[in-house]
Short mmCIF file of C-alpha atoms and ligand atoms in Angstrom, two decimals:
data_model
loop_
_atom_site.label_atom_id
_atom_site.label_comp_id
_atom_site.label_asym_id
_atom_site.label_seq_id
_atom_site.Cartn_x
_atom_site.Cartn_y
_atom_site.Cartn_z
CA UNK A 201 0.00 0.00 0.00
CA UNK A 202 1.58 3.46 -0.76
CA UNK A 203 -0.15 6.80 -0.56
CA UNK A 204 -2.69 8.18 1.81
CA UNK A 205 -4.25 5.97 4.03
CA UNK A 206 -8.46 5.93 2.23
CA UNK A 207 -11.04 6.76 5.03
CA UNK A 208 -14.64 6.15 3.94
CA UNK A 209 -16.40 8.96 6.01
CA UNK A 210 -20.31 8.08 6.88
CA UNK A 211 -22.14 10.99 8.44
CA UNK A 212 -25.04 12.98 7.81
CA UNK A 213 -24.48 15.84 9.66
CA UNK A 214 -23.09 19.00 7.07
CA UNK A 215 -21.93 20.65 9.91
CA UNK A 216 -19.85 17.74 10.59
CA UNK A 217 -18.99 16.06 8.32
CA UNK A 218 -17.43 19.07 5.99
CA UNK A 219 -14.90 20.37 8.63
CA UNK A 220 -14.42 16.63 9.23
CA UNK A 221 -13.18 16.00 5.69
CA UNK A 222 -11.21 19.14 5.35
CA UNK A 223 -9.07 18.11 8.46
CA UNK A 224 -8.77 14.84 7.41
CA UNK A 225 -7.28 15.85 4.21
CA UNK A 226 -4.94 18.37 5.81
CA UNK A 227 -3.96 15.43 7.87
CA UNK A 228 -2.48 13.43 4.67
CA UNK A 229 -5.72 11.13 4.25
CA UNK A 230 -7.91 10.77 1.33
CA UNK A 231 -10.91 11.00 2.68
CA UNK A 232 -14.81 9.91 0.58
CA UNK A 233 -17.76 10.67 1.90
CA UNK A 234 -21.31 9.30 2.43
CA UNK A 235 -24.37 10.37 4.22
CA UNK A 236 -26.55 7.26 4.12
CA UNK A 237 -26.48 3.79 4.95
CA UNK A 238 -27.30 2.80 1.33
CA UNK A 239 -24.35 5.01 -0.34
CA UNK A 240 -21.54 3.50 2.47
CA UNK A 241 -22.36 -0.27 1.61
CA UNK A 242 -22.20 0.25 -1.75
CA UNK A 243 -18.84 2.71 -1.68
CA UNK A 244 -17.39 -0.28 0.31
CA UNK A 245 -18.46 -2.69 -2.15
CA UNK A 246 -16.71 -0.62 -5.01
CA UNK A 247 -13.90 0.50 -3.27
CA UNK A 248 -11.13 -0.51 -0.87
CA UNK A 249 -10.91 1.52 2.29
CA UNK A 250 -7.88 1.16 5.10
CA UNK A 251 -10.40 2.52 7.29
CA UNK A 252 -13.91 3.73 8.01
CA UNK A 253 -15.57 6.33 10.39
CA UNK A 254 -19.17 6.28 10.80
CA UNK A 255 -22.15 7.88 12.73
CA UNK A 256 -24.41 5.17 14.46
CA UNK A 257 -27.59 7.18 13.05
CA UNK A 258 -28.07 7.57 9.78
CA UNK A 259 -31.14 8.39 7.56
CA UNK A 260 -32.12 5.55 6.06
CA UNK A 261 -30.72 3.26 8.84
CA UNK A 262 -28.58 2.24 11.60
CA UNK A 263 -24.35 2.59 11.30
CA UNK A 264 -24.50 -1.27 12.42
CA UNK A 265 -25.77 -2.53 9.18
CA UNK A 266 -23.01 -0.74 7.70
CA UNK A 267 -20.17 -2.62 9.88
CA UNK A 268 -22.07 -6.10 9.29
CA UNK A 269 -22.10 -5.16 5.22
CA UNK A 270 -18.20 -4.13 6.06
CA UNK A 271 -17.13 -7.05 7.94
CA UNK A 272 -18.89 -9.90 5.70
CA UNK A 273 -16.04 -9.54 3.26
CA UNK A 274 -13.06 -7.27 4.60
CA UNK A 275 -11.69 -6.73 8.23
CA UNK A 276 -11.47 -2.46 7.49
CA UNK A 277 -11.14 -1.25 10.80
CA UNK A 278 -13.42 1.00 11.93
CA UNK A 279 -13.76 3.77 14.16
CA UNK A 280 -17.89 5.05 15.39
CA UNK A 281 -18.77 8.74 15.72
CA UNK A 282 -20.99 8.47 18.49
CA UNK A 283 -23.27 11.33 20.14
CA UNK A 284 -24.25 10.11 23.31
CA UNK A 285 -23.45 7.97 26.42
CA UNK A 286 -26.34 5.33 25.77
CA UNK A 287 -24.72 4.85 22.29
CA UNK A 288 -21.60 3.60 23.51
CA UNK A 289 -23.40 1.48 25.62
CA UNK A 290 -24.76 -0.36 22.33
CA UNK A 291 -21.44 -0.50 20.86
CA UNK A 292 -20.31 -2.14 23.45
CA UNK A 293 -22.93 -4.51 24.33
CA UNK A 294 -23.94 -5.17 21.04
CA UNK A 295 -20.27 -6.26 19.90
CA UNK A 296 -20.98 -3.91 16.77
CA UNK A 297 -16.70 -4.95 15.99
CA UNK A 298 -15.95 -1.06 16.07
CA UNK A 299 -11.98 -0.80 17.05
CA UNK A 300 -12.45 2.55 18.58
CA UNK A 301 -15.43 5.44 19.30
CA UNK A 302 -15.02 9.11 19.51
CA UNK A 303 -17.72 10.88 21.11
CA UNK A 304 -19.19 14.25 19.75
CA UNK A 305 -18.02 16.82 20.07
CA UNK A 306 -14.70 15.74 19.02
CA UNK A 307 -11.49 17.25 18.25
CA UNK A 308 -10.18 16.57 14.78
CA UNK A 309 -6.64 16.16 16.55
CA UNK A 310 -8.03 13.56 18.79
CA UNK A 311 -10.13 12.00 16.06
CA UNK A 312 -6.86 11.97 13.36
CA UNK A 313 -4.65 10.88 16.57
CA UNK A 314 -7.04 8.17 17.00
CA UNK A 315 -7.16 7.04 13.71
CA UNK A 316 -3.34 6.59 13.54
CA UNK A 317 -3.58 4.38 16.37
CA UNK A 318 -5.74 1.67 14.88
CA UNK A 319 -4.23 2.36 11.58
CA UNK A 320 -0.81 1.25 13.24
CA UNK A 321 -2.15 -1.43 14.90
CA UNK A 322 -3.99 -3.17 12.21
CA UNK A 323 -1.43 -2.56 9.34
CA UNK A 324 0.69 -4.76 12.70
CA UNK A 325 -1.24 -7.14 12.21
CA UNK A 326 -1.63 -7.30 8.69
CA UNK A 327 2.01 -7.76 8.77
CA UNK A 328 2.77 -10.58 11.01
CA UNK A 329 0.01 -12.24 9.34
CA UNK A 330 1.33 -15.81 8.83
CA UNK A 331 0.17 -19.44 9.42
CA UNK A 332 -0.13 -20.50 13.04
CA UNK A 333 -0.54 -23.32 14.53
CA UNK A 334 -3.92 -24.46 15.94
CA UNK A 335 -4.13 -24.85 19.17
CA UNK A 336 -5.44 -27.77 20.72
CA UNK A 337 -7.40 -27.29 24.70
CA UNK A 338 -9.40 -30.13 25.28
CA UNK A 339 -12.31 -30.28 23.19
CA UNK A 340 -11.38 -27.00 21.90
CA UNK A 341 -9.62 -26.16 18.76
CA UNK A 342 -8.81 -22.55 18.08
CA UNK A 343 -6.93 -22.53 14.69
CA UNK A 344 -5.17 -19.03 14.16
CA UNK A 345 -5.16 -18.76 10.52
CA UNK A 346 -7.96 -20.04 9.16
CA UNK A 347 -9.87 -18.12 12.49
CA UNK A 348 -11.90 -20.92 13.21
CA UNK A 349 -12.66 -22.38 16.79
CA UNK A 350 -14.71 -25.87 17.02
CA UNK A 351 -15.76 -27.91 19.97
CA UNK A 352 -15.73 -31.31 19.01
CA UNK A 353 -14.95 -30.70 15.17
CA UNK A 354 -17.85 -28.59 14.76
CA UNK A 355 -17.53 -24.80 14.09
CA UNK A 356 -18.69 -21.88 16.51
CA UNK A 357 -19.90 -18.81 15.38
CA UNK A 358 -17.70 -16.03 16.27
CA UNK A 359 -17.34 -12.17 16.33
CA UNK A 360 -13.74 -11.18 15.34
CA UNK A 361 -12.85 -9.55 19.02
CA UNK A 362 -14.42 -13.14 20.15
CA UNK A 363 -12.42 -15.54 18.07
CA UNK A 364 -9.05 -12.88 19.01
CA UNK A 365 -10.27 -13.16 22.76
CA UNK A 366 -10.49 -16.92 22.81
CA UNK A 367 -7.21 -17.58 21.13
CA UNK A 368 -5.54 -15.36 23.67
CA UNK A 369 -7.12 -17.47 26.44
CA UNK A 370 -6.06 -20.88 24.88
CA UNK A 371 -2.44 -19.57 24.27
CA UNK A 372 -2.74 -19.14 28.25
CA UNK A 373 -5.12 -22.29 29.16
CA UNK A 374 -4.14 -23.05 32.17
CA UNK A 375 -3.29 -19.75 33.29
CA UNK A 376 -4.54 -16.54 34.39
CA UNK A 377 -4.83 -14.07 31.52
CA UNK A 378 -4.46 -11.07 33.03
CA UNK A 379 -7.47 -8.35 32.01
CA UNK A 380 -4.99 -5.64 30.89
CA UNK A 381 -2.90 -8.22 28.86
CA UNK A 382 -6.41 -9.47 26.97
CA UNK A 383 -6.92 -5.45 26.39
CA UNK A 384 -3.57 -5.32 24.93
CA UNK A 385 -3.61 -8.09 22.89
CA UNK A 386 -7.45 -8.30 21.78
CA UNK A 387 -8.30 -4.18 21.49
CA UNK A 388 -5.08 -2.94 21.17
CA UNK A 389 -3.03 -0.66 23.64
CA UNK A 390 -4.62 2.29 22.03
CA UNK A 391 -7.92 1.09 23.14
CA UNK A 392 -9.52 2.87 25.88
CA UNK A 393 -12.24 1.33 26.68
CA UNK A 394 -13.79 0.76 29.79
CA UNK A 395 -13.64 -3.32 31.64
CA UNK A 396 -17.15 -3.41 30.58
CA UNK A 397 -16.15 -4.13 27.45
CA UNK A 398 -13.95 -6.94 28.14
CA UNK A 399 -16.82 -9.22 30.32
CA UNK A 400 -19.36 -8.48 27.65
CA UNK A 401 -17.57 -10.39 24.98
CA UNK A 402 -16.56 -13.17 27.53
CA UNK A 403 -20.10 -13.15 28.56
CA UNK A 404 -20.87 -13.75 24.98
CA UNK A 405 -17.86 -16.42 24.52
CA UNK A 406 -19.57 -18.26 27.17
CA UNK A 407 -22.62 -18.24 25.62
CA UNK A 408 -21.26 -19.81 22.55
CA UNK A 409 -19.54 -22.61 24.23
CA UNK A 410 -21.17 -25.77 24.41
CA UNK A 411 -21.24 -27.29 28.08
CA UNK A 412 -18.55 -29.48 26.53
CA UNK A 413 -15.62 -26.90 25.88
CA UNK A 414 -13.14 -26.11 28.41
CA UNK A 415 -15.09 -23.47 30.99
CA UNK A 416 -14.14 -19.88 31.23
CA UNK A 417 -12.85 -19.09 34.77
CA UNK A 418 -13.64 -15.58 36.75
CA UNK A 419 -10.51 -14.25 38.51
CA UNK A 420 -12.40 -11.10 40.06
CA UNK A 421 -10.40 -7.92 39.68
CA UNK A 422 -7.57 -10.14 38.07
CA UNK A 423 -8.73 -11.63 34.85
CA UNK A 424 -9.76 -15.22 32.95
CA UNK A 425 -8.79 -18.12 32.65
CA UNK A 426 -9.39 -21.16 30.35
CA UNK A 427 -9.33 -24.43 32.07
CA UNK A 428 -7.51 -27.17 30.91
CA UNK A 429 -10.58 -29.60 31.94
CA UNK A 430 -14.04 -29.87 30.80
CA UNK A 431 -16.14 -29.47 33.44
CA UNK A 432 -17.97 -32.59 35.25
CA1 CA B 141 -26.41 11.13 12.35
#
């Protein structure tokens, strides 16, 4: 990739979104624009972006549907423009696979600061990008590079930031994986999220896992563990 970074910009505010893509371009991006839910899926279906931004409310929809459309075929980072508390409380809790939020009003140094940060984190990843072993726990499988876990051979259905969270655990099974370490290594140290995040997508690991797969220890305060045993 050479050039400025491409940041699809979804937002359907004027008075946002036009100071927003000035900044961005005196920032060194190349910034395209689109106010509806309709125009973002199919800019990202025409185009390749390195990353997206996006408001959670939008005319015609909800910024979700955008992500979902997003993350069927690419793994685009992308960052939410969010306008109030209770929104970040669905990002988190519905696992909508943002990387990062910014909350309005926002600076456009924070936001381009911000930006940098998951840029440099998933162009890290993109790079050590390489075959892995699988990973054996169990019933539990967790095989790196073709991202799929199974229980038993067959398959579970996971969000990105779920697969990355229970691959972390397995490297550790056994061991206490310590919350700050699964922040680091799951969100990224530029992630500032708050623990809430963290035991929501365990919560919904847990879910997942038959009765089966290795259980998913509590260490209050501390972190999680995934036991070497099934249960019973
Ligand atoms: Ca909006």
């Amino acid at each position: 990739m050479s050039g400025a970074p491409r940041l699809l910009v979804v937002e359907d505010e004027p008075s946002i979104l036009q100071p927003l893509l000035r900044a961005l371009t005196r920032g060194g991006f190349e910034p395209t624009s689109a106010c509806t839910v309709a125009e973002a899926t199919s800019l990202v279906d025409r185009q390749e972006f390195d990353l997206v931004l996006l408001d959670l409310g939008l005319p015609d929809g909800d910024g979700r549907d955008v992500v979902r459309h997003l993350h069927r075929t690419t793994e685009t980072p992308v960052i939410m423009l969010t306008a109030r508390g209770a929104e970040i409380d669905r990002i988190v809790g519905l696992e909508i696979g943002a990387d990062d939020y910014v909350v309005k009003p926002f600076s456009s140094d924070e936001l381009i600061a911000r930006i940098r940060a998951v840029l440099r984190r998933t162009a890290g990843s993109a790079k050590t990008r390489r075959p892995l072993e699988p990973l054996t726990v169990g019933t539990l499988t967790v095989d790196p590079g073709a991202r799929v876990a199974s229980v038993d051979g067959a398959a579970l259905e996971l969000t990105r930031r779920e697969f990355d969270l229970l691959y972390a655990l397995a490297r550790r099974a056994g061991t206490v994986a310590g919350r700050e370490e699964l922040f680091d290594e799951v969100w990224g140290t530029g992630w500032f999220g708050t623990g809430k995040t963290l035991d929501v997508h365990v919560a919904g690991l847990r879910r997942k896992l038959p009765d089966d797969a290795p259980p998913i220890t509590t260490l209050r305060g501390v972190g999680y563990r995934l036991d070497l045993g099934t249960p019973g």
